Tab-separated table of C-alpha atoms in Angstrom:
chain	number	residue	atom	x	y	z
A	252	UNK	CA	0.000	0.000	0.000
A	253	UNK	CA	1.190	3.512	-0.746
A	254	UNK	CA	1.201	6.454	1.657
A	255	UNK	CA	-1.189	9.007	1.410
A	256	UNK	CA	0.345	12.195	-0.060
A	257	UNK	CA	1.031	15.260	2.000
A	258	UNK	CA	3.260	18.219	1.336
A	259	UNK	CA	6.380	18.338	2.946
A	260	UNK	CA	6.001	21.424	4.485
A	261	UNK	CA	3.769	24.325	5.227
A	262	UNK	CA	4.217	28.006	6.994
A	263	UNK	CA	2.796	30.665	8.452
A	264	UNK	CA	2.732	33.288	11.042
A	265	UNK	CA	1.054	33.435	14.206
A	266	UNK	CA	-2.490	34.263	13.650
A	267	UNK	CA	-2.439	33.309	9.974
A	268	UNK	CA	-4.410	30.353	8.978
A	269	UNK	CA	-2.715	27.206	7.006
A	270	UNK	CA	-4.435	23.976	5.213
A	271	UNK	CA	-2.118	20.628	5.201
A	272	UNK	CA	-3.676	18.148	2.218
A	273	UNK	CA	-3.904	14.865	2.515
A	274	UNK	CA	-4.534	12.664	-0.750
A	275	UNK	CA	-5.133	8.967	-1.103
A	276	UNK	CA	-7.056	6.824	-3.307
A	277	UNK	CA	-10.706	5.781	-4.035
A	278	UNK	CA	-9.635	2.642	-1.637
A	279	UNK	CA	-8.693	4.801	1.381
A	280	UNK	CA	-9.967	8.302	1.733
A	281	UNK	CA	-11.614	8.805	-0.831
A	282	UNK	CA	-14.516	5.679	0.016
A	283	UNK	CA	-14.451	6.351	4.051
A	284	UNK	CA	-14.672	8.729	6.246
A	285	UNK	CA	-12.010	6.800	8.501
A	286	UNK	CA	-9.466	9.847	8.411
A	287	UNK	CA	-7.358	10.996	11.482
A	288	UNK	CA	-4.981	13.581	11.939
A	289	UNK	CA	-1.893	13.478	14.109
A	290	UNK	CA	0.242	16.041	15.832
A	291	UNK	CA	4.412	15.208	16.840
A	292	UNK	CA	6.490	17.928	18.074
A	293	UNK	CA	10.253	16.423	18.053
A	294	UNK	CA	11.203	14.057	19.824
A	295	UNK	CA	7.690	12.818	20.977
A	296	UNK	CA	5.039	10.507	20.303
A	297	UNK	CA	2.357	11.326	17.664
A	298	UNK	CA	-1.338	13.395	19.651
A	299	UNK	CA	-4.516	12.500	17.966
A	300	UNK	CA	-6.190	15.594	16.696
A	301	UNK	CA	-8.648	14.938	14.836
A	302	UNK	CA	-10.567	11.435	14.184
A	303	UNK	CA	-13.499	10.974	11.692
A	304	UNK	CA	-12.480	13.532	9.353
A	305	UNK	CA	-13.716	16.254	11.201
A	306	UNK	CA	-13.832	15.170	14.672
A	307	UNK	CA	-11.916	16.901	17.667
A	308	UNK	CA	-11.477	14.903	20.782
A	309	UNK	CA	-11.449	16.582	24.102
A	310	UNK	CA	-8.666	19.138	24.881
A	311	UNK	CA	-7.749	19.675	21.395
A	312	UNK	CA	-8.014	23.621	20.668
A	313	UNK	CA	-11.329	24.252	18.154
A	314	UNK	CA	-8.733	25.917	15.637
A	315	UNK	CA	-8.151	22.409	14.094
A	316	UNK	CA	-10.531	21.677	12.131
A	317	UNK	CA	-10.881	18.728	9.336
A	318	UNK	CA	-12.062	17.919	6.053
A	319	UNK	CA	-12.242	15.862	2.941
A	320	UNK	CA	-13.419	16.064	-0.494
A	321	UNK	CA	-13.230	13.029	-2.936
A	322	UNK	CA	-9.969	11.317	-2.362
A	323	UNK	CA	-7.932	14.311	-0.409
A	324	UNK	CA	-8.428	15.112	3.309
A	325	UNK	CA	-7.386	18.394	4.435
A	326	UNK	CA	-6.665	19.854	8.330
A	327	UNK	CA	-6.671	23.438	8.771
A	328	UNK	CA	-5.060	25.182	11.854
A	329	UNK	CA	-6.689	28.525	12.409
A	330	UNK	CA	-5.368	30.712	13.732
A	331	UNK	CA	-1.420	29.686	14.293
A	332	UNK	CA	0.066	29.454	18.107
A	333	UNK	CA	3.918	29.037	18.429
A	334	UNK	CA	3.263	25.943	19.773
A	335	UNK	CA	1.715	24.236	16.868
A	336	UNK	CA	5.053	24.102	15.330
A	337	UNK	CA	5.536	20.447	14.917
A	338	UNK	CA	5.180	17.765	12.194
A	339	UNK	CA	1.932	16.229	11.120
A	340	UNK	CA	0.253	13.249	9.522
A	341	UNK	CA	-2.892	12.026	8.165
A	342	UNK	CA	-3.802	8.150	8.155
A	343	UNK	CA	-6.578	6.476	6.508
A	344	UNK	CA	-8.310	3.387	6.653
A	345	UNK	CA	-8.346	1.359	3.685
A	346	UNK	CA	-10.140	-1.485	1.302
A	347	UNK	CA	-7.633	-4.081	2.475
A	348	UNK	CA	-8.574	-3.425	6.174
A	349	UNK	CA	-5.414	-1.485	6.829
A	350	UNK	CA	-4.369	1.711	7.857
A	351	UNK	CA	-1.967	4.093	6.318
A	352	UNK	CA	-0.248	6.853	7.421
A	353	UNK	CA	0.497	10.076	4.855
A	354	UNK	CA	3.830	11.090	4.102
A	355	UNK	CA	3.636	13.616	6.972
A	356	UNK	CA	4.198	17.595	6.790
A	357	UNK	CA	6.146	19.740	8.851
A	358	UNK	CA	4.499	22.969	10.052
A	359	UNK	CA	6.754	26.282	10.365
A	360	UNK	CA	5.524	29.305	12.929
A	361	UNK	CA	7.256	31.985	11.441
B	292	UNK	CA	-6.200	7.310	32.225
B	293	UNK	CA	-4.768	4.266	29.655
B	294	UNK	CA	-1.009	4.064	29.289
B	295	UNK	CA	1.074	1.703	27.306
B	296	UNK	CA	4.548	0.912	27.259
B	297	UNK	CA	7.159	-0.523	24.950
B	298	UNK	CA	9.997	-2.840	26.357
B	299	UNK	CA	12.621	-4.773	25.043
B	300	UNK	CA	16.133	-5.309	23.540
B	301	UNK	CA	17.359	-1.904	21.963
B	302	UNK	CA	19.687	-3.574	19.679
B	303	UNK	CA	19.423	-6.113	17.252
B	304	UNK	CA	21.363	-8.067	14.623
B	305	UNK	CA	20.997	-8.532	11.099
B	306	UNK	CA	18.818	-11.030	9.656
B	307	UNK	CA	18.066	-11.823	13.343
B	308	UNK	CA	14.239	-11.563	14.845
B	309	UNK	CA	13.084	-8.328	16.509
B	310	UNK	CA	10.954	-9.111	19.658
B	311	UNK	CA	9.339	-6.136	21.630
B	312	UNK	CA	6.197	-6.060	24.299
B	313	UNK	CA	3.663	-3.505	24.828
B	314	UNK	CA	2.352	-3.505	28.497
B	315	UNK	CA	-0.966	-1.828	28.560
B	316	UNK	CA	-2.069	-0.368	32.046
B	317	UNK	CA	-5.108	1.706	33.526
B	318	UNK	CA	-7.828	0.079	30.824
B	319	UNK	CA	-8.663	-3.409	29.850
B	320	UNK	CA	-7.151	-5.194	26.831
B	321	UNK	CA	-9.948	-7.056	26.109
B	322	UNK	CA	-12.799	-5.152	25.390
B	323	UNK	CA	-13.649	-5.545	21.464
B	324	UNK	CA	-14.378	-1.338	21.021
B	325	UNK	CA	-10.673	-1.283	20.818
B	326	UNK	CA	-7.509	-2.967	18.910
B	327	UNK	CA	-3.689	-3.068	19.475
B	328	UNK	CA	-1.361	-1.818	17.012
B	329	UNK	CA	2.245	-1.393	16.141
B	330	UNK	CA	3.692	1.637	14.291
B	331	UNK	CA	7.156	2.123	13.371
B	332	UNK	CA	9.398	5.428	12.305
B	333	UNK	CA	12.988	5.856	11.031
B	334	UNK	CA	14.920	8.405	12.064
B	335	UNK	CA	13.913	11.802	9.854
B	336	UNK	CA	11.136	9.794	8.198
B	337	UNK	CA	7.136	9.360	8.524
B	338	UNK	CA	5.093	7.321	10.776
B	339	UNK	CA	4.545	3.227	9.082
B	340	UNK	CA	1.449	1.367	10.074
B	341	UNK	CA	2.757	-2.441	10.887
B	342	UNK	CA	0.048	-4.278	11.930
B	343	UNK	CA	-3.008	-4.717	14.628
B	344	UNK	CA	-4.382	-6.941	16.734
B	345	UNK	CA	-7.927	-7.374	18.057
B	346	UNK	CA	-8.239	-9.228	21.386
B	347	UNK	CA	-9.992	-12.169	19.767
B	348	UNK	CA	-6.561	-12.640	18.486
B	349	UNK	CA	-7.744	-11.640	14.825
B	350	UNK	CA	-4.532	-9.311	12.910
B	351	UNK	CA	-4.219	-7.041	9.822
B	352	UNK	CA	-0.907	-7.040	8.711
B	353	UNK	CA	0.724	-3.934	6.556
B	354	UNK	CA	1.208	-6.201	3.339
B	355	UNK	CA	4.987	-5.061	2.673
B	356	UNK	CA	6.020	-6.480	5.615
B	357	UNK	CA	3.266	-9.656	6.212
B	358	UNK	CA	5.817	-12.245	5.551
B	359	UNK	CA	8.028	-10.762	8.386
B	360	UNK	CA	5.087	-10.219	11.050
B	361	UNK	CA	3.325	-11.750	13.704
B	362	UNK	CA	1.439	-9.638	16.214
B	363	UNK	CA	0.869	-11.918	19.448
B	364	UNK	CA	-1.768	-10.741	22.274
B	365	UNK	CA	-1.382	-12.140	26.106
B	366	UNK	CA	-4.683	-10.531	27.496
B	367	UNK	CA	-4.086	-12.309	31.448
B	368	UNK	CA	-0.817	-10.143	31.578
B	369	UNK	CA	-2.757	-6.986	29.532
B	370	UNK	CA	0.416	-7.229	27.190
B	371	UNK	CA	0.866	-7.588	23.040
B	372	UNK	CA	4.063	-8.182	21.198
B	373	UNK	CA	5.651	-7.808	18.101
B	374	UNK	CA	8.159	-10.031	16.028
B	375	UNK	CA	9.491	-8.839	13.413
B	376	UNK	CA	12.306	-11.515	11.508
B	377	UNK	CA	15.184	-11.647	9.048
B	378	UNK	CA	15.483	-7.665	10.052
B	379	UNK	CA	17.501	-5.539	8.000
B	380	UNK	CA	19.399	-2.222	8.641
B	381	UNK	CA	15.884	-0.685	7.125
B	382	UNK	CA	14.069	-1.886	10.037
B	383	UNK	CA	16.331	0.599	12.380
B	384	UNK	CA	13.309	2.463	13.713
B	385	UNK	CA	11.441	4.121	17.104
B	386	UNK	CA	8.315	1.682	17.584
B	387	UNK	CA	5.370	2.474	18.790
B	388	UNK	CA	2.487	0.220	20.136
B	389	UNK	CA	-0.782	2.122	20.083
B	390	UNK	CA	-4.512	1.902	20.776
B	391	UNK	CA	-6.819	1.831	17.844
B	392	UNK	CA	-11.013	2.086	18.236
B	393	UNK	CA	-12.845	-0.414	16.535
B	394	UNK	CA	-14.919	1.560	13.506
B	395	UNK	CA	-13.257	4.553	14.014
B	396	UNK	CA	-9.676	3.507	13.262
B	397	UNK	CA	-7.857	5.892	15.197
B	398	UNK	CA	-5.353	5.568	17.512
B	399	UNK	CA	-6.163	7.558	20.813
B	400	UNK	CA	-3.440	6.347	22.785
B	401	UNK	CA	0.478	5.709	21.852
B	402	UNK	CA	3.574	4.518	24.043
B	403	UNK	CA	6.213	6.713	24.316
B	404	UNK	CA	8.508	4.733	21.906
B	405	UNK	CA	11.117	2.476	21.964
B	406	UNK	CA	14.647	3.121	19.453
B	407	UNK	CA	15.693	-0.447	17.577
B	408	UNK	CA	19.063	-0.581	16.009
B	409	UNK	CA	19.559	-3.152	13.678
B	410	UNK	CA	23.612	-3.447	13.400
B	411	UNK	CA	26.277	-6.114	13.715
């Protein structure tokens, strides 16, 4: 299985809004709604952000917000804090009754 | 508050078999809402899914790497494990064991992460 596509890296300044894509196939994302985002700062384990495409669990700041549109996911962080500097992923489940993980993007605060 | 833990050898040698245990505390391992998985990342590089592991004992293996896998689940000590064999210097990762919900395929939970060097 191939990893869901994501762009390597994204920026913004505080305040500013950015939008990390995440694109699969019509035997991932694009057939279920089985998308989660992930949040790693270095050096850490990988936070759970957002489940069921759009889904925020408890604690997680309402300026993360998710969607999808045919076979690309998207999670967009409004309003940038310092602190959401860190890398992030999407992950899918898929036809074979996998998962897979995107290709991950890095977020700048600049 | 559910915790997990990786554990075992940190080093490991070519074309030998990589063992490693996940000891899952503060929630049950056998309720079916939720699955065990393990997820593996190189240094510099993204997050691979390896496999999961319901506590029926049913797995989902990540195809590249089904030959290699088993995924093992001991629900009396609250523990799974991983073996990975005939590793290469490619399998040189951090490994994660993680908690995945049934349906929702997300993992809500993660170990902190355990470094494997494969090297002679």
């Amino acid at each position: 299985q191939s990893a869901l596509t994501q762009p390597p890296s994204v920026s913004g300044s505080p305040g500013q809004s950015v939008t990390i894509s995440c694109t699969g196939t019509s035997s991932d994302v694009g057939v279920y709604n089985r998308v989660s985002w992930y949040q790693q700062p270095p050096g850490t384990a990988p936070k759970l952000m957002i489940y069921e495409v759009s889904n925020r669990p408890s604690g997680v700041p309402d300026r993360f917000s998710g969607s999808k549109s045919g076979n690309t996911a998207s999670l967009t962080i409004s309003g940038l804090h310092t602190e959401d500097e860190a890398d992030y992923y999407c992950s899918s489940y898929t036809s074979s009754s996998t998962l897979v993980f995107g290709t991950g993007t890095k977020v700048t605060v600049l | 508050q559910v915790q997990l833990q990786e554990s075992g050898p940190g080093l490991v040698k070519p074309s030998q078999t990589l063992s490693l245990t996940c000891t899952v505390s503060g929630g049950s391992i056998s309720s079916g809402s939720y699955y065990w998985s393990w997820i593996r990342q190189p240094a510099g590089k993204g997050l691979e899914w390896i496999g999961r592991i319901y506590s029926s004992g049913s797995t989902n293996y990540n195809p590249s790497l089904k030959s290699r896998v088993t995924i093992s689940v001991h629900t009396s000590k609250k523990q799974f494990s991983l073996k990975l064999t005939s590793v290469t210097a490619a399998d040189t990762a951090v490994y994660y064991c993680a908690r995945g919900t049934t349906g929702i395929e997300n993992f809500d939970y993660w170990g902190q992460g355990t470094l494997v060097t494969v090297s002679s």
